[in-house]
PDB file of C-alpha atoms in Angstrom:
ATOM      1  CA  UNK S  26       0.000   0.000   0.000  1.00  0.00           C
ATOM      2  CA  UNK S  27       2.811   2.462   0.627  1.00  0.00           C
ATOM      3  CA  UNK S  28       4.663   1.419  -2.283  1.00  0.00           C
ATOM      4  CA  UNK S  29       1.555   2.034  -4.215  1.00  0.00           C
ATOM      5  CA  UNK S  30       1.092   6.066  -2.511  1.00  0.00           C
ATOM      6  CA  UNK S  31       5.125   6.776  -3.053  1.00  0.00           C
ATOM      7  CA  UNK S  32       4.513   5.650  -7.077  1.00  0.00           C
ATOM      8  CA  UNK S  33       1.007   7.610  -7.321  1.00  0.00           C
ATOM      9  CA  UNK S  34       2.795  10.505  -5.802  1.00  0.00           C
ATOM     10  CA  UNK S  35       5.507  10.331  -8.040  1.00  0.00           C
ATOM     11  CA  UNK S  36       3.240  10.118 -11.315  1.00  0.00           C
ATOM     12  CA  UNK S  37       1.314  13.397 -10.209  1.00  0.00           C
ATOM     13  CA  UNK S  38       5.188  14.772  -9.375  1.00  0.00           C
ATOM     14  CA  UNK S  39       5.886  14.598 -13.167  1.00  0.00           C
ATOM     15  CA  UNK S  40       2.414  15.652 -14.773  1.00  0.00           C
ATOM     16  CA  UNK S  41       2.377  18.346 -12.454  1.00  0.00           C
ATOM     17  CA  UNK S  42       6.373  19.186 -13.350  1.00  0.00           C
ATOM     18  CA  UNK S  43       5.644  18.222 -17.636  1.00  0.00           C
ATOM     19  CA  UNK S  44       2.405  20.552 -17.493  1.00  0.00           C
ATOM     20  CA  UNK S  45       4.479  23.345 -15.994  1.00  0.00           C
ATOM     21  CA  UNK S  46       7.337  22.673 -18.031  1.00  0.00           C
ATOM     22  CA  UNK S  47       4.852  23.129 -21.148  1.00  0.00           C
ATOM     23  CA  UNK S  48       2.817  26.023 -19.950  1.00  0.00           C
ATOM     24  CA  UNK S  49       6.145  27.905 -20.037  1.00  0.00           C
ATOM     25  CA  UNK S  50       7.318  26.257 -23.159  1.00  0.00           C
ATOM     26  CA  UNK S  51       4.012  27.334 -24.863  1.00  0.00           C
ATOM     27  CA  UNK S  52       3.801  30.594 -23.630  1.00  0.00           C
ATOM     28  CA  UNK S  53       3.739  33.444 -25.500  1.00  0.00           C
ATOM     29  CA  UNK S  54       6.729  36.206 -25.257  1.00  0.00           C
ATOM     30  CA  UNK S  55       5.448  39.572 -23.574  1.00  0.00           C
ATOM     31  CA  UNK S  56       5.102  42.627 -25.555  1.00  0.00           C
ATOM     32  CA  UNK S  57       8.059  45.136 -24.570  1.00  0.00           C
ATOM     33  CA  UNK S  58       7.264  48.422 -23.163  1.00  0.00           C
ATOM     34  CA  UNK S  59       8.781  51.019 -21.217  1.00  0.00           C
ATOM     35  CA  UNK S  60       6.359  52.549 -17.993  1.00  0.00           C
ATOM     36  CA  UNK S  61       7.266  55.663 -15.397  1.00  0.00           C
ATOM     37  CA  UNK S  62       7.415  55.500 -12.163  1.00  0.00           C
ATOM     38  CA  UNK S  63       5.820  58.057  -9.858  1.00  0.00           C
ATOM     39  CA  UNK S  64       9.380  59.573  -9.462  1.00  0.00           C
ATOM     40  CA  UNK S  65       9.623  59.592 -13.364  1.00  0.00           C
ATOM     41  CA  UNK S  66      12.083  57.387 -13.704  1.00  0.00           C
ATOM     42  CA  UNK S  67      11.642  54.579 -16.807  1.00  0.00           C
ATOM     43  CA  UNK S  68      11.040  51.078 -16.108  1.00  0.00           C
ATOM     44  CA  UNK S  69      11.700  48.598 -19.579  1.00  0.00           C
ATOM     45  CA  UNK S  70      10.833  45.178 -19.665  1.00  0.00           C
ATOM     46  CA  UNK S  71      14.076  44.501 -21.909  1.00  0.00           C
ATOM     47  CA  UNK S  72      16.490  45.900 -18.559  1.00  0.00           C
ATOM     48  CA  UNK S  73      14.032  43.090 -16.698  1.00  0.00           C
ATOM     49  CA  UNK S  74      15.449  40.479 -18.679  1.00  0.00           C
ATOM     50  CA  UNK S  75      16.903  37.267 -16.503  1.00  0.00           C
ATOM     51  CA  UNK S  76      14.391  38.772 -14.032  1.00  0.00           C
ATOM     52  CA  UNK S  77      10.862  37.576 -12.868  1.00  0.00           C
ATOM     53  CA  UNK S  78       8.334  40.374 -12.965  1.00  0.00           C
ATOM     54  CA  UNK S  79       4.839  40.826 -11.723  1.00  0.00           C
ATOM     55  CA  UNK S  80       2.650  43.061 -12.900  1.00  0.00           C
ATOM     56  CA  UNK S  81       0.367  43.807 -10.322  1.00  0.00           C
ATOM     57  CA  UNK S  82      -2.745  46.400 -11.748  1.00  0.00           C
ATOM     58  CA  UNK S  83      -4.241  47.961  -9.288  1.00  0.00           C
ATOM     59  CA  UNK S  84      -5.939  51.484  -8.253  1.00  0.00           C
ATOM     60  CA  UNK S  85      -6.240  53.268  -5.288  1.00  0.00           C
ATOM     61  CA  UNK S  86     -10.199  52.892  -4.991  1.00  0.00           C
ATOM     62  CA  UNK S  87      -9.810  49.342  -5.337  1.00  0.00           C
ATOM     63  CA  UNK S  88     -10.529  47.762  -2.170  1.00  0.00           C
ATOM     64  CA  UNK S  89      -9.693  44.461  -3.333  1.00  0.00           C
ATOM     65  CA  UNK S  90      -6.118  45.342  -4.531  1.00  0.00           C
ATOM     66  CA  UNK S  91      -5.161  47.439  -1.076  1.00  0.00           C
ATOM     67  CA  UNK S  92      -6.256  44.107   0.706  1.00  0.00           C
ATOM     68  CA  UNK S  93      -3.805  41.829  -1.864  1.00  0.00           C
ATOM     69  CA  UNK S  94      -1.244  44.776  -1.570  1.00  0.00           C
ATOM     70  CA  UNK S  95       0.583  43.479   1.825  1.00  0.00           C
ATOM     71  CA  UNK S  96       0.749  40.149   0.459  1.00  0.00           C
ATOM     72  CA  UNK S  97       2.619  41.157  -2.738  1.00  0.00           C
ATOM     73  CA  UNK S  98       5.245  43.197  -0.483  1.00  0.00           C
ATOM     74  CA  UNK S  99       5.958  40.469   1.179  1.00  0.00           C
ATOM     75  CA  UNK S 100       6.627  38.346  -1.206  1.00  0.00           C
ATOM     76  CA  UNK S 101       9.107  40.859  -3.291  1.00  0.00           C
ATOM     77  CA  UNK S 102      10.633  41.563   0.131  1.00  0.00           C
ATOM     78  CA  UNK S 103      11.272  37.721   0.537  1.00  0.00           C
ATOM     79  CA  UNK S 104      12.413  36.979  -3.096  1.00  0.00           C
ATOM     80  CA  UNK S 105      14.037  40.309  -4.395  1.00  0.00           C
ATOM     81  CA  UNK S 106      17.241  38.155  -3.716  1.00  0.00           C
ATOM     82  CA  UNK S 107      16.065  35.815  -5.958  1.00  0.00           C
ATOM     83  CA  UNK S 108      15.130  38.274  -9.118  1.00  0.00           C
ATOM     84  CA  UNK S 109      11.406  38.842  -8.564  1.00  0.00           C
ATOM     85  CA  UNK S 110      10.474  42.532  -9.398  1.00  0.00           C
ATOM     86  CA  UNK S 111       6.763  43.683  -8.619  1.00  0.00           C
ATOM     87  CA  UNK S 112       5.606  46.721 -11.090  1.00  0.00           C
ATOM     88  CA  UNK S 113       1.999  48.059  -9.607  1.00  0.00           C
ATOM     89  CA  UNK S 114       0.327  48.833 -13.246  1.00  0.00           C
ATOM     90  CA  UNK S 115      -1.848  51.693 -11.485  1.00  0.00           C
ATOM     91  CA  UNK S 116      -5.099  52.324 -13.346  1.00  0.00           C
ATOM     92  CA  UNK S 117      -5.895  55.584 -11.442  1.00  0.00           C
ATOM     93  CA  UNK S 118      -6.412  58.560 -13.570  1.00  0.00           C
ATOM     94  CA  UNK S 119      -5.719  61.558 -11.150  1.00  0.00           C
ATOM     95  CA  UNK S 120      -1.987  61.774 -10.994  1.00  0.00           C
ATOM     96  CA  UNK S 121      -2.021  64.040  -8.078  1.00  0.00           C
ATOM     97  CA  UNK S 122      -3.849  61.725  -6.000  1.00  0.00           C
ATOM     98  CA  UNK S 123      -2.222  59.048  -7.018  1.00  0.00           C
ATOM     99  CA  UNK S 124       1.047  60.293  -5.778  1.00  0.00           C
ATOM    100  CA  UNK S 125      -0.334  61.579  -2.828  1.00  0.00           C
ATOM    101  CA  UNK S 126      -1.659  58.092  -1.966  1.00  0.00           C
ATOM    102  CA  UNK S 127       1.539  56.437  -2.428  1.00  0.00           C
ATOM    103  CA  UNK S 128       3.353  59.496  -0.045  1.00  0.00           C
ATOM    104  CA  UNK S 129       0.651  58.426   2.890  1.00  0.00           C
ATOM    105  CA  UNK S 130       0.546  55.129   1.661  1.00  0.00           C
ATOM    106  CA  UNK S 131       3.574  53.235   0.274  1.00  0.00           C
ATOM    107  CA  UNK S 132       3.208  49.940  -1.418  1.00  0.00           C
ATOM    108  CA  UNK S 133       6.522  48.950  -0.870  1.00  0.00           C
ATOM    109  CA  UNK S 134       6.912  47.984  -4.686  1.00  0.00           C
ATOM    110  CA  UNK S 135       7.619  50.298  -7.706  1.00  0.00           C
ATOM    111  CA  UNK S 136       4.364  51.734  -9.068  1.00  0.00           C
ATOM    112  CA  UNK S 137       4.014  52.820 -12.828  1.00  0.00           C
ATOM    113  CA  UNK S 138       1.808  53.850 -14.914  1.00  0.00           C
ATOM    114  CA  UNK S 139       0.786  52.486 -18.113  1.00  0.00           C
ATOM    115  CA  UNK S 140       1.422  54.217 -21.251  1.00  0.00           C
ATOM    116  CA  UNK S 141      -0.802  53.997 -24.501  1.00  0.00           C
ATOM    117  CA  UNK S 142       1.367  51.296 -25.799  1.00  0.00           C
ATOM    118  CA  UNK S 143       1.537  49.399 -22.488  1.00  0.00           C
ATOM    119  CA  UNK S 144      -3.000  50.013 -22.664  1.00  0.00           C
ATOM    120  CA  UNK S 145      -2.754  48.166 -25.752  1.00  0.00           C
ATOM    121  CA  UNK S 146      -0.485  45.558 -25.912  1.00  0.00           C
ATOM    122  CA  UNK S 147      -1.349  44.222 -22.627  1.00  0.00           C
ATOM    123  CA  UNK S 148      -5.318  45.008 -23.084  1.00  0.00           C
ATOM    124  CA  UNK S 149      -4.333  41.998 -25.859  1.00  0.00           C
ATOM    125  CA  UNK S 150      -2.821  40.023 -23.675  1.00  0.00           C
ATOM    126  CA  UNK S 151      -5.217  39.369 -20.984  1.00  0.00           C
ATOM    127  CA  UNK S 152      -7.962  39.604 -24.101  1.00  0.00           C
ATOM    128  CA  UNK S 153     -10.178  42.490 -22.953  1.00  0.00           C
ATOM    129  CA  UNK S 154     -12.747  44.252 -25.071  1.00  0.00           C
ATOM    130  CA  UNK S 155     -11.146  46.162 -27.659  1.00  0.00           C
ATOM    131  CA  UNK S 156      -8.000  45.336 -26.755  1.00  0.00           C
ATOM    132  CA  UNK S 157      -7.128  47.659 -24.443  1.00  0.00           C
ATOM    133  CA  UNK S 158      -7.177  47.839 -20.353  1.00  0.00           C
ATOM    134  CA  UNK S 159      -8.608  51.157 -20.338  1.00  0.00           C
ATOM    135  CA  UNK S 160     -11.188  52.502 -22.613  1.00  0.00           C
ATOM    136  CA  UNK S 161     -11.506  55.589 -24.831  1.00  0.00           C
ATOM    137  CA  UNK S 162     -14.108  56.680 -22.349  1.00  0.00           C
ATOM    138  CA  UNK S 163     -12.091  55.764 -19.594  1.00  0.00           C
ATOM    139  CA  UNK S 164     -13.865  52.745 -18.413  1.00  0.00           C
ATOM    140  CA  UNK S 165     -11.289  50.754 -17.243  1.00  0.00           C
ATOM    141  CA  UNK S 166     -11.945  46.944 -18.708  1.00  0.00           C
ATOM    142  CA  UNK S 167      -9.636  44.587 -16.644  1.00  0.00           C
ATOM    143  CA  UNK S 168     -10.881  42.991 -13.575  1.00  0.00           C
ATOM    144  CA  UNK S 169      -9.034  44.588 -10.760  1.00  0.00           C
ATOM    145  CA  UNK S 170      -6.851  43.415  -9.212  1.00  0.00           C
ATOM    146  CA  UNK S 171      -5.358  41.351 -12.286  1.00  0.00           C
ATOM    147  CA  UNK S 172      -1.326  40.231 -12.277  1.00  0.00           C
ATOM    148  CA  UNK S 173       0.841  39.130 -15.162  1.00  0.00           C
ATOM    149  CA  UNK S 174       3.303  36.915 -14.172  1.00  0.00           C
ATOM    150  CA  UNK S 175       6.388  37.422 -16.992  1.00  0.00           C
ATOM    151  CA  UNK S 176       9.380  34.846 -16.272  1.00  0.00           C
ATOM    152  CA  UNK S 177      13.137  34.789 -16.566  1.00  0.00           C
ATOM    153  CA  UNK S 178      13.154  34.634 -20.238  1.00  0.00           C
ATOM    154  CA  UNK S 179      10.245  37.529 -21.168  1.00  0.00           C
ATOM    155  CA  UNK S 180       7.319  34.600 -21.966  1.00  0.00           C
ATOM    156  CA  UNK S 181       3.881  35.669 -20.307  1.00  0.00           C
ATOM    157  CA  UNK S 182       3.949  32.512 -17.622  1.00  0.00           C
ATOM    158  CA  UNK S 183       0.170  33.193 -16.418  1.00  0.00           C
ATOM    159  CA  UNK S 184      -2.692  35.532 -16.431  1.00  0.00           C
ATOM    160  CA  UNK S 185      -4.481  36.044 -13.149  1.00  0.00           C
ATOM    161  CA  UNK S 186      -7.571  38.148 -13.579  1.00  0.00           C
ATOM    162  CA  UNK S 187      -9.325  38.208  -9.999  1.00  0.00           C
ATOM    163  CA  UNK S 188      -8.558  38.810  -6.504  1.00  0.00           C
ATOM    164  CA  UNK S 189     -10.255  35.326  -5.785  1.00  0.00           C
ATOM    165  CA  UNK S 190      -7.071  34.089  -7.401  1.00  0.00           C
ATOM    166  CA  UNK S 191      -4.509  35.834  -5.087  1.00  0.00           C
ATOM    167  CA  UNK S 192      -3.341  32.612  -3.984  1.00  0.00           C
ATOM    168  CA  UNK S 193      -2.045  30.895  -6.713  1.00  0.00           C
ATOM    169  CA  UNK S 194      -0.493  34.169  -7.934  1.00  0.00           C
ATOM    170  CA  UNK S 195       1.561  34.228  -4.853  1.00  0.00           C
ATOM    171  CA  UNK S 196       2.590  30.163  -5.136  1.00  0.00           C
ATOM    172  CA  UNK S 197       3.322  30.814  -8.724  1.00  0.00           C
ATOM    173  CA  UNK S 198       5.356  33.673  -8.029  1.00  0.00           C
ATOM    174  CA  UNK S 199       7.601  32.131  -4.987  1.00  0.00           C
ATOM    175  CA  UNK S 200       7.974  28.919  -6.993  1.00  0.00           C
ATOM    176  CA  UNK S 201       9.393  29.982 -10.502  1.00  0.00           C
ATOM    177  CA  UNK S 202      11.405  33.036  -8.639  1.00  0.00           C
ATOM    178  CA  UNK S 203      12.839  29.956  -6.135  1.00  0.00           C
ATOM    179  CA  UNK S 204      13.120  27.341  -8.936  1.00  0.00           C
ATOM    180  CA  UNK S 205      15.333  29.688 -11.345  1.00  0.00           C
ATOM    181  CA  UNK S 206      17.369  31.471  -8.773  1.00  0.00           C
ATOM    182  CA  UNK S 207      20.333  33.865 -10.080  1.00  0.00           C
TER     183      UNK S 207
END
């Protein structure tokens, strides 16, 4: 009967391992792009490279993404050493209060904010209506909070696009940041 759990557990050990070997194998590159920070500094994807990177979009009226906020410190305080940046994509539209939020309020990860480029190729990649994350009229058409979890070698690993799946952004993030240490 033991014999029988150790080779069961083993056989789930390798699907598990083949199907995450071939969701990163199959995945496609992310699109480049170069965001500001609040301190106008320029953040590009391509200086990223070798790097994990989660993209974390958020606003400041989102109570969801405050809650997830402390979690996602954490883990870029834990595994900074280990080559995981976290980028907060904010969605907010009133500059002013966005950087007066982050003065009373600091993240404790790099916030940016998204150019028209960024709106675009990334409204593609997590598939939103008309292919962009925020609307002509503003309406912002991601699910917030959303991450996008980019690995080592620029391919899009996974697409998270609730707060219900905070969880398995975090596992996902601490295991490919652990598993492909610098």
């Amino acid at each position: 009967m033991i014999a029988l759990h150790r080779k069961c557990v083993l056989v789930v050990s390798s699907l598990l391992a083949s199907i995450v070997l071939a969701k990163a194998a199959g995945a496609p590159i992310a699109p480049s792009f170069e965001l500001e920070t609040l301190d106008g500094k320029t953040v590009r994807l391509s200086d990223l490279r070798g790097k994990v990177v989660l993209l974390d979009f958020w606003a400041t009226w989102c109570a969801p993404c405050l809650k997830a906020a402390p979690a996602i410190k954490d883990l870029q305080d834990r595994l900074t050493a280990s080559g995981l940046v976290v980028l907060g994509v904010s969605l907010d539209e009133d500059m002013g209060k966005l950087k007066a939020f982050a003065a009373r309020r600091p993240l404790g990860f790099e916030i940016v904010t998204p150019s028209a480029d960024f709106n675009q190729a990334y409204g593609e990649v997590l598939k939103l209506k008309d292919n962009r994350i925020v609307a002509s009229d503003k309406l912002i058409n991601a699910n917030l909070p959303s991450w996008i979890l980019i690995d080592r070698k620029g391919h899009v690993y996974s697409i998270h696009k609730s707060s219900t799946e905070e969880p398995q952004v975090l596992e996902e993030t601490a295991r490919i940041s652990s598993e492909h240490g610098v």
